[in-house]
mmCIF file of C-alpha atoms in Angstrom:
data_model
loop_
_atom_site.group_PDB
_atom_site.id
_atom_site.type_symbol
_atom_site.label_atom_id
_atom_site.label_comp_id
_atom_site.label_asym_id
_atom_site.label_seq_id
_atom_site.Cartn_x
_atom_site.Cartn_y
_atom_site.Cartn_z
ATOM 1 C CA MET A 1 -6.955 14.772 -0.361
ATOM 2 C CA LYS A 2 -3.577 13.410 0.636
ATOM 3 C CA THR A 3 -2.102 10.612 -1.417
ATOM 4 C CA LEU A 4 0.277 7.716 -0.812
ATOM 5 C CA LYS A 5 2.013 6.691 -4.013
ATOM 6 C CA ILE A 6 2.643 2.962 -4.240
ATOM 7 C CA GLY A 7 5.545 1.209 -5.905
ATOM 8 C CA LEU A 8 4.683 -2.484 -6.247
ATOM 9 C CA ILE A 9 7.347 -5.121 -6.959
ATOM 10 C CA GLY A 10 5.916 -8.344 -8.384
ATOM 11 C CA THR A 11 3.094 -9.172 -10.784
ATOM 12 C CA GLY A 12 2.110 -12.670 -9.657
ATOM 13 C CA PHE A 13 -0.856 -13.777 -7.567
ATOM 14 C CA MET A 14 0.124 -11.677 -4.560
ATOM 15 C CA GLY A 15 0.992 -8.646 -6.647
ATOM 16 C CA LYS A 16 -2.459 -8.762 -8.207
ATOM 17 C CA ALA A 17 -4.135 -9.171 -4.807
ATOM 18 C CA HIS A 18 -2.304 -6.096 -3.508
ATOM 19 C CA ALA A 19 -3.168 -4.066 -6.621
ATOM 20 C CA ILE A 20 -6.857 -4.954 -6.258
ATOM 21 C CA ALA A 21 -6.735 -3.868 -2.621
ATOM 22 C CA PHE A 22 -5.077 -0.522 -3.352
ATOM 23 C CA ASN A 23 -7.693 0.274 -5.965
ATOM 24 C CA ALA A 24 -10.678 -0.908 -3.915
ATOM 25 C CA ALA A 25 -9.826 0.386 -0.437
ATOM 26 C CA PRO A 26 -10.967 4.010 -1.024
ATOM 27 C CA SER A 27 -14.391 2.712 -2.126
ATOM 28 C CA VAL A 28 -14.780 0.537 0.969
ATOM 29 C CA PHE A 29 -13.320 2.747 3.706
ATOM 30 C CA GLU A 30 -13.028 6.455 4.416
ATOM 31 C CA LEU A 31 -9.272 6.780 4.290
ATOM 32 C CA PRO A 32 -7.090 9.672 5.480
ATOM 33 C CA ALA A 33 -5.182 9.435 2.180
ATOM 34 C CA LYS A 34 -5.747 7.807 -1.184
ATOM 35 C CA PRO A 35 -3.350 5.039 -2.234
ATOM 36 C CA VAL A 36 -2.250 5.801 -5.782
ATOM 37 C CA CYS A 37 -0.821 3.048 -7.984
ATOM 38 C CA GLU A 38 2.275 4.831 -9.236
ATOM 39 C CA LEU A 39 4.904 2.329 -10.398
ATOM 40 C CA LEU A 40 4.879 -1.432 -11.064
ATOM 41 C CA ALA A 41 8.016 -3.552 -11.423
ATOM 42 C CA ASP A 42 8.564 -6.966 -12.976
ATOM 43 C CA VAL A 43 11.711 -8.600 -14.354
ATOM 44 C CA ASP A 44 9.984 -8.662 -17.757
ATOM 45 C CA LEU A 45 9.175 -5.158 -18.992
ATOM 46 C CA ALA A 46 6.376 -6.270 -21.323
ATOM 47 C CA THR A 47 4.648 -8.012 -18.416
ATOM 48 C CA ALA A 48 5.116 -4.983 -16.194
ATOM 49 C CA GLU A 49 3.650 -2.664 -18.827
ATOM 50 C CA SER A 50 0.700 -4.920 -19.600
ATOM 51 C CA ARG A 51 -0.246 -5.418 -15.976
ATOM 52 C CA ALA A 52 0.331 -1.767 -15.136
ATOM 53 C CA ARG A 53 -2.343 -0.911 -17.672
ATOM 54 C CA ALA A 54 -4.691 -3.585 -16.338
ATOM 55 C CA TRP A 55 -4.143 -2.728 -12.665
ATOM 56 C CA GLY A 56 -4.195 1.063 -12.955
ATOM 57 C CA PHE A 57 -0.506 1.854 -12.447
ATOM 58 C CA ALA A 58 0.765 5.061 -14.013
ATOM 59 C CA ARG A 59 4.166 3.615 -14.953
ATOM 60 C CA ALA A 60 6.083 0.350 -15.288
ATOM 61 C CA THR A 61 9.706 -0.749 -15.019
ATOM 62 C CA ASP A 62 11.850 -3.876 -15.183
ATOM 63 C CA ASP A 63 14.253 -2.518 -12.543
ATOM 64 C CA TRP A 64 13.124 -2.813 -8.945
ATOM 65 C CA ARG A 65 16.032 -0.649 -7.815
ATOM 66 C CA ALA A 66 14.747 2.200 -9.963
ATOM 67 C CA LEU A 67 11.346 1.784 -8.308
ATOM 68 C CA VAL A 68 12.862 1.958 -4.824
ATOM 69 C CA GLU A 69 14.805 5.104 -5.676
ATOM 70 C CA ASP A 70 11.943 6.831 -7.522
ATOM 71 C CA SER A 71 11.130 10.158 -5.867
ATOM 72 C CA GLU A 72 7.398 9.747 -6.577
ATOM 73 C CA VAL A 73 7.104 6.513 -4.590
ATOM 74 C CA ASP A 74 6.104 6.753 -0.913
ATOM 75 C CA VAL A 75 5.525 3.061 -0.143
ATOM 76 C CA VAL A 76 7.470 0.113 -1.531
ATOM 77 C CA ASP A 77 5.317 -3.013 -1.663
ATOM 78 C CA ILE A 78 7.305 -6.254 -1.942
ATOM 79 C CA CYS A 79 5.471 -9.190 -3.549
ATOM 80 C CA ALA A 80 8.598 -10.967 -4.754
ATOM 81 C CA PRO A 81 10.032 -14.391 -3.793
ATOM 82 C CA ASN A 82 11.322 -14.744 -0.238
ATOM 83 C CA PHE A 83 15.032 -14.538 -1.052
ATOM 84 C CA LEU A 84 14.584 -11.016 -2.424
ATOM 85 C CA HIS A 85 12.746 -9.563 0.579
ATOM 86 C CA LYS A 86 15.818 -8.549 2.565
ATOM 87 C CA GLU A 87 17.696 -6.817 -0.249
ATOM 88 C CA MET A 88 14.614 -5.007 -1.493
ATOM 89 C CA ALA A 89 13.460 -3.947 1.963
ATOM 90 C CA LEU A 90 16.868 -2.655 3.044
ATOM 91 C CA ALA A 91 17.160 -0.651 -0.172
ATOM 92 C CA ALA A 92 13.693 0.814 0.312
ATOM 93 C CA ILE A 93 14.421 1.705 3.946
ATOM 94 C CA ALA A 94 17.701 3.356 2.928
ATOM 95 C CA ALA A 95 15.700 5.441 0.450
ATOM 96 C CA GLY A 96 13.352 6.548 3.228
ATOM 97 C CA LYS A 97 10.326 4.590 2.007
ATOM 98 C CA HIS A 98 7.671 2.855 4.066
ATOM 99 C CA VAL A 99 7.654 -0.892 3.355
ATOM 100 C CA TYR A 100 4.763 -3.316 2.921
ATOM 101 C CA ALA A 101 6.000 -6.872 2.388
ATOM 102 C CA GLU A 102 4.595 -10.342 2.014
ATOM 103 C CA LYS A 103 5.316 -13.134 4.479
ATOM 104 C CA PRO A 104 7.493 -14.747 5.594
ATOM 105 C CA LEU A 105 9.534 -11.632 6.197
ATOM 106 C CA ALA A 106 12.929 -13.219 5.489
ATOM 107 C CA LEU A 107 14.827 -16.449 4.887
ATOM 108 C CA SER A 108 16.046 -16.541 8.495
ATOM 109 C CA SER A 109 15.594 -14.834 11.828
ATOM 110 C CA ALA A 110 19.057 -13.257 11.475
ATOM 111 C CA ASP A 111 18.006 -11.594 8.210
ATOM 112 C CA ALA A 112 14.689 -10.555 9.743
ATOM 113 C CA ASP A 113 16.424 -8.963 12.721
ATOM 114 C CA GLU A 114 18.646 -6.967 10.366
ATOM 115 C CA MET A 115 15.551 -5.682 8.569
ATOM 116 C CA VAL A 116 13.900 -4.738 11.879
ATOM 117 C CA ALA A 117 16.970 -2.799 13.017
ATOM 118 C CA ALA A 118 17.196 -0.872 9.748
ATOM 119 C CA ALA A 119 13.492 0.044 9.716
ATOM 120 C CA GLU A 120 13.423 1.180 13.321
ATOM 121 C CA LYS A 121 16.596 3.236 12.936
ATOM 122 C CA ALA A 122 15.167 4.954 9.836
ATOM 123 C CA GLY A 123 11.778 5.543 11.463
ATOM 124 C CA VAL A 124 9.781 4.187 8.540
ATOM 125 C CA LYS A 125 6.525 2.274 8.860
ATOM 126 C CA THR A 126 6.461 -1.429 8.028
ATOM 127 C CA LEU A 127 3.660 -3.952 7.551
ATOM 128 C CA VAL A 128 3.791 -7.670 6.707
ATOM 129 C CA GLY A 129 0.967 -9.483 4.931
ATOM 130 C CA PHE A 130 -0.440 -11.895 7.495
ATOM 131 C CA ASN A 131 -3.863 -11.102 6.091
ATOM 132 C CA TYR A 132 -5.892 -13.951 7.631
ATOM 133 C CA ILE A 133 -5.902 -12.269 11.044
ATOM 134 C CA ARG A 134 -8.006 -9.495 9.489
ATOM 135 C CA ASN A 135 -10.960 -11.728 8.695
ATOM 136 C CA SER A 136 -14.055 -10.543 10.601
ATOM 137 C CA ALA A 137 -14.740 -14.001 12.065
ATOM 138 C CA THR A 138 -11.180 -14.296 13.380
ATOM 139 C CA GLN A 139 -11.358 -10.791 14.816
ATOM 140 C CA LEU A 140 -14.549 -11.900 16.583
ATOM 141 C CA ALA A 141 -12.760 -14.995 17.924
ATOM 142 C CA ARG A 142 -10.053 -12.790 19.379
ATOM 143 C CA GLN A 143 -12.670 -10.568 21.044
ATOM 144 C CA ILE A 144 -14.405 -13.589 22.594
ATOM 145 C CA VAL A 145 -11.113 -14.886 23.988
ATOM 146 C CA ALA A 146 -10.147 -11.480 25.388
ATOM 147 C CA SER A 147 -13.579 -11.038 27.007
ATOM 148 C CA GLY A 148 -13.166 -14.232 29.026
ATOM 149 C CA GLU A 149 -16.364 -15.711 27.623
ATOM 150 C CA ILE A 150 -14.740 -19.127 27.118
ATOM 151 C CA GLY A 151 -12.769 -18.842 30.340
ATOM 152 C CA GLU A 152 -9.048 -19.263 30.765
ATOM 153 C CA LEU A 153 -7.399 -20.686 27.673
ATOM 154 C CA ILE A 154 -5.942 -24.140 28.233
ATOM 155 C CA HIS A 155 -5.215 -25.365 24.690
ATOM 156 C CA PHE A 156 -4.584 -24.052 21.164
ATOM 157 C CA ARG A 157 -4.676 -26.266 18.099
ATOM 158 C CA GLY A 158 -3.879 -24.785 14.693
ATOM 159 C CA ARG A 159 -3.257 -26.026 11.190
ATOM 160 C CA HIS A 160 -2.597 -24.608 7.774
ATOM 161 C CA ASN A 161 -2.716 -27.415 5.252
ATOM 162 C CA GLU A 162 -2.923 -27.131 1.460
ATOM 163 C CA ASP A 163 -2.187 -29.485 -1.449
ATOM 164 C CA TYR A 164 -0.543 -27.212 -4.023
ATOM 165 C CA LEU A 165 2.541 -29.449 -4.234
ATOM 166 C CA LEU A 166 0.817 -32.815 -3.851
ATOM 167 C CA ASP A 167 1.453 -33.793 -7.482
ATOM 168 C CA PRO A 168 4.926 -35.407 -7.638
ATOM 169 C CA GLU A 169 5.084 -34.507 -11.332
ATOM 170 C CA LYS A 170 4.978 -30.807 -10.549
ATOM 171 C CA PRO A 171 8.508 -29.489 -11.178
ATOM 172 C CA HIS A 172 10.717 -27.430 -8.941
ATOM 173 C CA ASP A 173 10.130 -23.719 -8.503
ATOM 174 C CA TRP A 174 11.575 -21.244 -6.020
ATOM 175 C CA HIS A 175 9.354 -22.608 -3.214
ATOM 176 C CA THR A 176 11.250 -25.934 -3.097
ATOM 177 C CA GLN A 177 14.809 -24.578 -2.847
ATOM 178 C CA ARG A 178 16.430 -23.547 0.411
ATOM 179 C CA ALA A 179 18.319 -20.611 -1.088
ATOM 180 C CA THR A 180 15.196 -18.993 -2.537
ATOM 181 C CA ALA A 181 12.435 -19.972 -0.091
ATOM 182 C CA GLY A 182 14.114 -20.810 3.194
ATOM 183 C CA ALA A 183 11.714 -23.166 4.959
ATOM 184 C CA GLY A 184 9.141 -25.019 2.871
ATOM 185 C CA ALA A 185 5.537 -25.458 4.001
ATOM 186 C CA LEU A 186 6.537 -24.267 7.471
ATOM 187 C CA GLY A 187 7.529 -20.864 6.114
ATOM 188 C CA ASP A 188 5.093 -20.552 3.231
ATOM 189 C CA VAL A 189 1.828 -21.419 4.991
ATOM 190 C CA GLY A 190 2.911 -22.414 8.492
ATOM 191 C CA SER A 191 3.988 -18.839 9.132
ATOM 192 C CA HIS A 192 0.314 -17.859 9.039
ATOM 193 C CA ILE A 193 -0.763 -20.266 11.775
ATOM 194 C CA LEU A 194 2.214 -19.336 13.970
ATOM 195 C CA ASN A 195 1.267 -15.674 13.739
ATOM 196 C CA MET A 196 -2.377 -16.604 14.289
ATOM 197 C CA ALA A 197 -1.551 -18.555 17.467
ATOM 198 C CA GLU A 198 -0.060 -15.530 19.193
ATOM 199 C CA PHE A 199 -2.615 -13.090 17.757
ATOM 200 C CA LEU A 200 -5.611 -15.066 19.030
ATOM 201 C CA THR A 201 -4.275 -16.088 22.427
ATOM 202 C CA GLY A 202 -2.479 -12.904 23.363
ATOM 203 C CA GLN A 203 0.383 -15.107 24.538
ATOM 204 C CA ARG A 204 3.902 -15.714 23.265
ATOM 205 C CA ILE A 205 5.131 -19.144 22.221
ATOM 206 C CA ALA A 206 8.065 -19.825 24.543
ATOM 207 C CA GLU A 207 9.187 -23.338 23.588
ATOM 208 C CA VAL A 208 8.669 -25.649 20.606
ATOM 209 C CA CYS A 209 9.198 -29.303 19.787
ATOM 210 C CA GLY A 210 9.064 -29.802 16.028
ATOM 211 C CA GLN A 211 9.113 -32.450 13.347
ATOM 212 C CA LEU A 212 9.587 -31.828 9.608
ATOM 213 C CA GLN A 213 9.276 -34.127 6.613
ATOM 214 C CA THR A 214 9.903 -33.894 2.895
ATOM 215 C CA ALA A 215 7.245 -36.269 1.573
ATOM 216 C CA ILE A 216 8.312 -35.946 -2.083
ATOM 217 C CA PRO A 217 12.118 -35.900 -1.868
ATOM 218 C CA THR A 218 12.888 -35.244 -5.557
ATOM 219 C CA ARG A 219 11.209 -33.306 -8.341
ATOM 220 C CA LEU A 220 11.874 -32.563 -11.986
ATOM 221 C CA LYS A 221 14.123 -29.540 -12.479
ATOM 222 C CA ALA A 222 12.371 -26.460 -13.783
ATOM 223 C CA ASP A 223 14.247 -26.713 -17.100
ATOM 224 C CA GLY A 224 13.308 -30.395 -17.472
ATOM 225 C CA SER A 225 16.947 -31.543 -17.479
ATOM 226 C CA GLY A 226 16.553 -34.178 -14.762
ATOM 227 C CA MET A 227 15.586 -34.739 -11.150
ATOM 228 C CA ALA A 228 16.852 -32.737 -8.174
ATOM 229 C CA ALA A 229 16.382 -32.941 -4.433
ATOM 230 C CA VAL A 230 13.682 -30.926 -2.695
ATOM 231 C CA GLU A 231 15.620 -28.892 -0.142
ATOM 232 C CA ASN A 232 12.931 -27.977 2.389
ATOM 233 C CA ASP A 233 9.917 -29.425 4.165
ATOM 234 C CA ASP A 234 6.625 -30.555 2.608
ATOM 235 C CA GLN A 235 4.972 -30.816 6.005
ATOM 236 C CA ALA A 236 5.704 -29.977 9.615
ATOM 237 C CA GLN A 237 4.198 -30.231 13.055
ATOM 238 C CA ALA A 238 5.132 -28.822 16.430
ATOM 239 C CA MET A 239 4.072 -28.951 20.059
ATOM 240 C CA LEU A 240 3.981 -25.548 21.728
ATOM 241 C CA ARG A 241 4.404 -24.166 25.224
ATOM 242 C CA PHE A 242 3.236 -20.579 25.705
ATOM 243 C CA ASP A 243 4.628 -18.088 28.204
ATOM 244 C CA GLN A 244 1.467 -18.018 30.365
ATOM 245 C CA GLY A 245 1.010 -21.770 30.727
ATOM 246 C CA LEU A 246 -1.084 -22.515 27.648
ATOM 247 C CA ILE A 247 -0.084 -25.573 25.617
ATOM 248 C CA GLY A 248 -0.888 -26.381 22.016
ATOM 249 C CA ASN A 249 0.198 -27.725 18.662
ATOM 250 C CA ILE A 250 0.322 -26.732 15.028
ATOM 251 C CA GLU A 251 0.596 -28.635 11.768
ATOM 252 C CA THR A 252 1.227 -27.408 8.264
ATOM 253 C CA SER A 253 1.520 -28.999 4.838
ATOM 254 C CA ARG A 254 1.715 -28.307 1.121
ATOM 255 C CA VAL A 255 0.863 -31.941 0.272
ATOM 256 C CA ALA A 256 -2.371 -32.361 2.282
ATOM 257 C CA ALA A 257 -4.703 -34.006 -0.223
ATOM 258 C CA GLY A 258 -8.008 -32.190 -0.568
ATOM 259 C CA ARG A 259 -7.072 -29.161 1.493
ATOM 260 C CA LYS A 260 -7.246 -26.018 -0.634
ATOM 261 C CA MET A 261 -7.236 -23.357 2.091
ATOM 262 C CA GLY A 262 -6.970 -25.454 5.210
ATOM 263 C CA LEU A 263 -6.171 -22.805 7.800
ATOM 264 C CA ALA A 264 -8.103 -23.753 10.929
ATOM 265 C CA TYR A 265 -7.894 -23.455 14.690
ATOM 266 C CA THR A 266 -9.521 -24.608 17.928
ATOM 267 C CA LEU A 267 -9.285 -22.520 21.074
ATOM 268 C CA THR A 268 -10.260 -24.431 24.208
ATOM 269 C CA GLY A 269 -10.982 -22.645 27.459
ATOM 270 C CA THR A 270 -12.287 -23.580 30.897
ATOM 271 C CA LYS A 271 -15.793 -22.351 29.994
ATOM 272 C CA GLY A 272 -16.063 -23.114 26.282
ATOM 273 C CA ALA A 273 -14.345 -23.383 22.929
ATOM 274 C CA ILE A 274 -14.081 -21.798 19.489
ATOM 275 C CA VAL A 275 -13.599 -23.666 16.210
ATOM 276 C CA PHE A 276 -12.822 -21.954 12.887
ATOM 277 C CA ASP A 277 -11.958 -23.073 9.354
ATOM 278 C CA GLN A 278 -10.874 -20.550 6.697
ATOM 279 C CA GLU A 279 -12.622 -22.613 4.016
ATOM 280 C CA ARG A 280 -15.822 -21.354 5.710
ATOM 281 C CA MET A 281 -14.287 -18.003 6.512
ATOM 282 C CA SER A 282 -17.439 -16.142 7.567
ATOM 283 C CA GLU A 283 -18.505 -18.708 10.162
ATOM 284 C CA LEU A 284 -17.368 -19.334 13.724
ATOM 285 C CA GLN A 285 -18.340 -22.269 15.919
ATOM 286 C CA LEU A 286 -18.812 -21.326 19.582
ATOM 287 C CA TYR A 287 -19.370 -23.728 22.487
ATOM 288 C CA ARG A 288 -20.509 -22.449 25.904
ATOM 289 C CA HIS A 289 -20.238 -25.021 28.686
ATOM 290 C CA GLY A 290 -22.504 -22.883 30.863
ATOM 291 C CA ASP A 291 -25.529 -23.639 28.690
ATOM 292 C CA ALA A 292 -28.175 -25.837 30.240
ATOM 293 C CA PRO A 293 -27.644 -29.598 30.033
ATOM 294 C CA GLY A 294 -29.277 -30.866 26.889
ATOM 295 C CA ARG A 295 -28.578 -27.542 25.178
ATOM 296 C CA ARG A 296 -24.814 -27.802 25.074
ATOM 297 C CA GLY A 297 -23.178 -27.952 21.661
ATOM 298 C CA PHE A 298 -21.422 -25.812 19.109
ATOM 299 C CA THR A 299 -23.430 -22.891 17.748
ATOM 300 C CA THR A 300 -22.690 -21.391 14.342
ATOM 301 C CA LEU A 301 -22.110 -17.650 14.391
ATOM 302 C CA PHE A 302 -22.182 -15.857 11.044
ATOM 303 C CA ALA A 303 -19.902 -12.862 10.586
ATOM 304 C CA GLY A 304 -22.068 -9.800 10.216
ATOM 305 C CA PRO A 305 -22.184 -6.009 10.430
ATOM 306 C CA GLU A 306 -21.801 -6.131 14.229
ATOM 307 C CA HIS A 307 -18.325 -7.602 13.821
ATOM 308 C CA PRO A 308 -15.053 -5.836 12.946
ATOM 309 C CA ASP A 309 -14.941 -4.328 9.426
ATOM 310 C CA TYR A 310 -17.736 -6.520 8.012
ATOM 311 C CA ALA A 311 -20.266 -3.691 7.631
ATOM 312 C CA SER A 312 -17.933 -1.854 5.272
ATOM 313 C CA PHE A 313 -18.498 -4.666 2.763
ATOM 314 C CA SER A 314 -22.051 -5.854 3.442
ATOM 315 C CA PRO A 315 -25.040 -4.766 5.568
ATOM 316 C CA ALA A 316 -26.219 -8.309 6.296
ATOM 317 C CA PRO A 317 -24.741 -11.430 7.934
ATOM 318 C CA GLY A 318 -24.374 -14.630 5.947
ATOM 319 C CA HIS A 319 -23.241 -12.939 2.741
ATOM 320 C CA GLY A 320 -19.621 -13.468 3.665
ATOM 321 C CA LEU A 321 -16.267 -11.905 2.903
ATOM 322 C CA GLY A 322 -13.603 -13.149 0.488
ATOM 323 C CA TYR A 323 -9.830 -13.439 0.297
ATOM 324 C CA ASN A 324 -9.324 -10.062 -1.358
ATOM 325 C CA ASP A 325 -11.462 -8.337 1.285
ATOM 326 C CA GLN A 326 -8.830 -9.245 3.877
ATOM 327 C CA LYS A 327 -6.209 -7.496 1.746
ATOM 328 C CA ILE A 328 -8.445 -4.432 1.434
ATOM 329 C CA ILE A 329 -8.652 -4.258 5.235
ATOM 330 C CA GLU A 330 -4.871 -4.661 5.379
ATOM 331 C CA VAL A 331 -4.405 -1.709 2.998
ATOM 332 C CA ARG A 332 -6.754 0.378 5.153
ATOM 333 C CA ASP A 333 -4.560 -0.358 8.158
ATOM 334 C CA LEU A 334 -1.421 0.478 6.175
ATOM 335 C CA VAL A 335 -2.734 3.874 5.069
ATOM 336 C CA GLU A 336 -4.086 4.798 8.500
ATOM 337 C CA GLY A 337 -0.878 3.740 10.203
ATOM 338 C CA ILE A 338 1.311 5.833 7.926
ATOM 339 C CA ILE A 339 -0.851 8.957 7.793
ATOM 340 C CA ASN A 340 -2.009 8.953 11.421
ATOM 341 C CA HIS A 341 1.350 7.772 12.836
ATOM 342 C CA ARG A 342 -0.205 4.690 14.431
ATOM 343 C CA PRO A 343 1.557 1.403 15.177
ATOM 344 C CA LEU A 344 1.053 -1.219 12.485
ATOM 345 C CA TYR A 345 0.479 -4.910 13.192
ATOM 346 C CA PRO A 346 2.225 -7.059 12.275
ATOM 347 C CA ASP A 347 5.216 -4.827 11.569
ATOM 348 C CA PHE A 348 8.728 -6.094 10.809
ATOM 349 C CA ARG A 349 9.439 -6.677 14.510
ATOM 350 C CA GLU A 350 6.361 -8.850 14.947
ATOM 351 C CA ALA A 351 7.010 -10.711 11.684
ATOM 352 C CA ALA A 352 10.583 -11.374 12.807
ATOM 353 C CA ARG A 353 9.100 -13.309 15.748
ATOM 354 C CA VAL A 354 7.533 -15.693 13.238
ATOM 355 C CA ASN A 355 10.949 -16.187 11.640
ATOM 356 C CA ARG A 356 12.359 -17.003 15.082
ATOM 357 C CA LEU A 357 9.603 -19.562 15.627
ATOM 358 C CA ILE A 358 10.296 -21.158 12.241
ATOM 359 C CA ASP A 359 14.022 -21.349 13.014
ATOM 360 C CA ALA A 360 13.313 -22.841 16.442
ATOM 361 C CA ILE A 361 11.039 -25.543 15.017
ATOM 362 C CA GLU A 362 13.700 -26.453 12.450
ATOM 363 C CA ARG A 363 16.373 -26.654 15.162
ATOM 364 C CA SER A 364 14.100 -28.830 17.266
ATOM 365 C CA ASP A 365 13.583 -31.202 14.350
ATOM 366 C CA GLN A 366 17.342 -31.478 13.931
ATOM 367 C CA SER A 367 18.072 -32.037 17.623
ATOM 368 C CA GLY A 368 14.994 -34.051 18.569
ATOM 369 C CA GLN A 369 14.571 -31.839 21.633
ATOM 370 C CA TRP A 370 12.457 -28.952 22.892
ATOM 371 C CA VAL A 371 13.921 -25.579 21.893
ATOM 372 C CA ILE A 372 13.453 -22.296 23.726
ATOM 373 C CA VAL A 373 12.412 -19.532 21.332
#
């Protein structure tokens, strides 16, 4: 059987999620090649070695550049902080490697465009980890919209709210600094709902009118030496105009009390509506206005084996999928795209659109005006 040897950079939460997916995917799907965990990189060698043993990697290193240049590595997987994405990706592309990277793709749309140009010139495959679009219930929502069952779309409402930085006593880390994170909540979690908006509707966001706020303006420095300003947004909202006439809005926050995984959306059409909340990720609420009077109301649909990819995990509806299952599906797509020479979604070009949307919302906040994307 063919193999794809993986070089993974980063041993945090996302690195672990990717490692789990690489190891599990061959047991869940019939793949055209087996992903092999070849080399794991972390700035601390002891950590890299320990987690390489735990996650099934053959080797470990404290030098990401050595990983990129390693002749045994076919795919470079970037699970490092945002400010490192561009340098790591460009090095991997120059070495002829396929690149799998976490979102957001880059600190800015200019950096993202540079990464797109390099990847397309080199002819390597790229994939960016907007994993929530791979949930079976969301795939079902997209199918319902495309089928016309809820009519012509007239409104999209999306949110991705969490509370991981609600505590004002939580000190700075790389997420709160402009140089290392770029945008704040808008880039970290808002990027997901921006990608989701275009994925579900099949339309492009053409104009935005945004508002950003830093709710906790100062935090303790990471070394405890005093307070320092938070340099990016804690929460953001934007009105949207799409290229085919649809209107909508999004909101995103990292200080939304009580919201742990608050990605949600409502799609309203001329014949019905869809409501989804990732905290109940295997359920979809569907309203059909054509139902008889007295019978109209939202119906709960459970993701099941009739829906995309669900049957590979469970033979029965109601049992549900989990976060890591979305990453397993993502790895399946990565392997199939590389081996079978298929387009990958979202690739660097598609992810760069999200960076352009983020930049446009920030510019709108600064100008107080609508901005064309």
